[in-house]
Short mmCIF file of C-alpha atoms in Angstrom, two decimals:
data_model
loop_
_atom_site.label_atom_id
_atom_site.label_comp_id
_atom_site.label_asym_id
_atom_site.label_seq_id
_atom_site.Cartn_x
_atom_site.Cartn_y
_atom_site.Cartn_z
CA UNK X 1 36.95 63.77 -1.05
CA UNK X 2 40.32 61.89 -1.62
CA UNK X 3 43.84 63.60 -1.55
CA UNK X 4 42.74 66.27 -0.44
CA UNK X 5 43.92 67.14 3.38
CA UNK X 6 41.33 66.94 6.09
CA UNK X 7 42.70 70.23 7.29
CA UNK X 8 40.87 71.98 4.36
CA UNK X 9 37.64 70.32 4.01
CA UNK X 10 37.48 70.76 7.62
CA UNK X 11 37.17 73.88 7.15
CA UNK X 12 33.69 75.98 5.81
CA UNK X 13 35.66 78.77 4.74
CA UNK X 14 37.52 76.36 1.88
CA UNK X 15 34.09 74.46 1.34
CA UNK X 16 32.72 77.58 0.57
CA UNK X 17 35.20 79.04 -2.13
CA UNK X 18 35.52 75.30 -3.82
CA UNK X 19 31.74 75.29 -4.24
CA UNK X 20 31.96 78.91 -5.40
CA UNK X 21 34.14 78.11 -8.11
CA UNK X 22 32.03 75.35 -9.05
CA UNK X 23 28.75 77.29 -9.07
CA UNK X 24 29.86 80.50 -10.94
CA UNK X 25 31.06 78.26 -14.08
CA UNK X 26 27.41 76.62 -13.71
CA UNK X 27 25.50 79.72 -13.57
CA UNK X 28 28.00 81.47 -15.90
CA UNK X 29 27.53 78.38 -18.92
CA UNK X 30 23.74 78.15 -17.78
CA UNK X 31 23.00 81.64 -18.53
CA UNK X 32 25.39 81.93 -21.56
CA UNK X 33 23.54 79.67 -23.18
CA UNK X 34 20.08 81.47 -22.44
CA UNK X 35 22.29 84.52 -24.11
CA UNK X 36 22.09 86.58 -20.28
CA UNK X 37 24.93 87.12 -17.56
CA UNK X 38 25.10 87.25 -14.04
CA UNK X 39 24.15 91.01 -14.20
CA UNK X 40 21.21 91.08 -15.94
CA UNK X 41 19.43 88.43 -13.66
CA UNK X 42 20.59 91.06 -10.91
CA UNK X 43 18.70 93.62 -12.35
CA UNK X 44 15.97 92.51 -14.02
CA UNK X 45 15.57 90.41 -10.70
CA UNK X 46 14.88 93.84 -8.65
CA UNK X 47 12.89 95.27 -11.02
CA UNK X 48 10.77 92.87 -10.87
CA UNK X 49 10.56 92.88 -7.05
CA UNK X 50 11.10 96.28 -6.22
CA UNK X 51 9.73 97.92 -10.12
CA UNK X 52 11.10 101.23 -11.81
CA UNK X 53 14.23 102.38 -10.45
CA UNK X 54 17.39 104.61 -10.97
CA UNK X 55 20.86 102.90 -12.04
CA UNK X 56 22.34 103.84 -9.13
CA UNK X 57 19.28 101.92 -6.97
CA UNK X 58 19.88 98.55 -8.92
CA UNK X 59 23.33 98.51 -7.99
CA UNK X 60 22.83 98.46 -4.61
CA UNK X 61 20.20 96.30 -5.27
CA UNK X 62 21.63 93.86 -7.20
CA UNK X 63 25.21 94.23 -5.60
CA UNK X 64 26.68 95.51 -8.69
CA UNK X 65 28.95 98.07 -9.64
CA UNK X 66 27.83 101.76 -10.85
CA UNK X 67 30.05 101.34 -14.38
CA UNK X 68 28.95 97.08 -14.84
CA UNK X 69 25.32 98.40 -14.09
CA UNK X 70 25.50 101.19 -16.93
CA UNK X 71 26.52 98.67 -19.65
CA UNK X 72 24.07 95.95 -18.28
CA UNK X 73 21.59 97.88 -19.00
CA UNK X 74 22.83 99.35 -21.83
CA UNK X 75 22.73 95.72 -22.95
CA UNK X 76 19.16 95.13 -21.59
CA UNK X 77 17.76 98.03 -23.66
CA UNK X 78 19.17 97.32 -26.54
CA UNK X 79 17.70 93.49 -26.10
CA UNK X 80 14.38 95.49 -25.45
CA UNK X 81 14.09 93.94 -21.73
CA UNK X 82 14.02 97.42 -19.97
CA UNK X 83 13.19 100.84 -20.89
CA UNK X 84 15.45 103.88 -20.17
CA UNK X 85 13.29 107.13 -19.70
CA UNK X 86 14.11 110.08 -18.09
CA UNK X 87 13.34 110.57 -14.30
CA UNK X 88 11.01 113.36 -14.33
CA UNK X 89 11.51 113.58 -10.31
CA UNK X 90 15.30 114.38 -11.13
CA UNK X 91 16.39 115.56 -14.61
CA UNK X 92 20.23 113.76 -14.68
CA UNK X 93 18.80 110.62 -13.99
CA UNK X 94 17.37 107.85 -15.86
CA UNK X 95 14.71 105.18 -15.03
CA UNK X 96 14.57 101.37 -15.81
CA UNK X 97 11.63 99.91 -16.26
CA UNK X 98 11.59 96.30 -16.69
CA UNK X 99 9.76 95.43 -20.16
CA UNK X 100 7.32 92.54 -20.60
CA UNK X 101 10.25 90.76 -22.89
CA UNK X 102 12.29 90.98 -19.81
CA UNK X 103 9.52 89.52 -17.71
CA UNK X 104 10.00 86.85 -19.82
CA UNK X 105 13.81 86.78 -20.05
CA UNK X 106 13.15 86.54 -15.93
CA UNK X 107 11.60 83.43 -15.94
CA UNK X 108 14.14 82.05 -19.02
CA UNK X 109 16.66 82.63 -15.91
CA UNK X 110 15.10 81.75 -13.32
CA UNK X 111 14.70 78.43 -15.42
CA UNK X 112 18.68 78.13 -15.98
CA UNK X 113 19.25 79.17 -11.52
CA UNK X 114 16.44 75.93 -10.63
CA UNK X 115 18.47 73.35 -13.20
CA UNK X 116 21.71 74.87 -11.18
CA UNK X 117 20.60 74.65 -7.80
CA UNK X 118 19.14 71.40 -8.72
CA UNK X 119 22.26 70.37 -9.72
CA UNK X 120 24.95 71.74 -7.44
CA UNK X 121 22.53 70.46 -4.25
CA UNK X 122 21.59 67.02 -5.83
CA UNK X 123 23.07 65.22 -2.38
CA UNK X 124 20.89 67.17 -0.73
CA UNK X 125 17.02 67.04 0.47
CA UNK X 126 14.29 69.42 0.53
CA UNK X 127 14.78 70.23 4.13
CA UNK X 128 18.77 70.00 3.36
CA UNK X 129 18.67 72.56 1.06
CA UNK X 130 16.48 74.94 2.86
CA UNK X 131 18.94 74.87 6.00
CA UNK X 132 21.57 75.65 4.21
CA UNK X 133 19.96 78.54 2.45
CA UNK X 134 19.17 79.76 5.67
CA UNK X 135 22.35 79.25 7.41
CA UNK X 136 24.21 80.90 4.65
CA UNK X 137 21.76 83.72 4.74
CA UNK X 138 22.50 84.13 8.72
CA UNK X 139 26.00 84.23 8.24
CA UNK X 140 25.71 86.83 5.57
CA UNK X 141 23.58 88.82 7.01
CA UNK X 142 26.01 89.44 10.16
CA UNK X 143 28.85 90.01 8.62
CA UNK X 144 26.86 92.42 6.70
CA UNK X 145 25.36 94.07 9.83
CA UNK X 146 21.89 93.32 8.87
#
């Protein structure tokens, strides 16, 4: 890290910010090549793990703003990756369900993210990657109060 003040490179906050810019580009480029967006992945992953959900639940689980969930679910429904139907338990709410095509798209997006992880973390050995992920989860959990 030549020509960057050591005061910066010694600060984890600065390093995390710099990496966030880099990884955002890698993920965005990878998803674009797969015909997808980050919100799509978050929604498909939540549906796969938790099953049919309301749009509000998807937003909370994927940390997606409510208005962005509506748009992303609409896009996913048009592509055949999810189905939207009235929730029988709550008349004014939609229930979103993952389709087989959506599972296939989620697998493709997982492959994109696996390649991004490999590119991003190339200088780290497997154990170091797991340690980094564990430490980042720990810091995040602390700041989210969980």
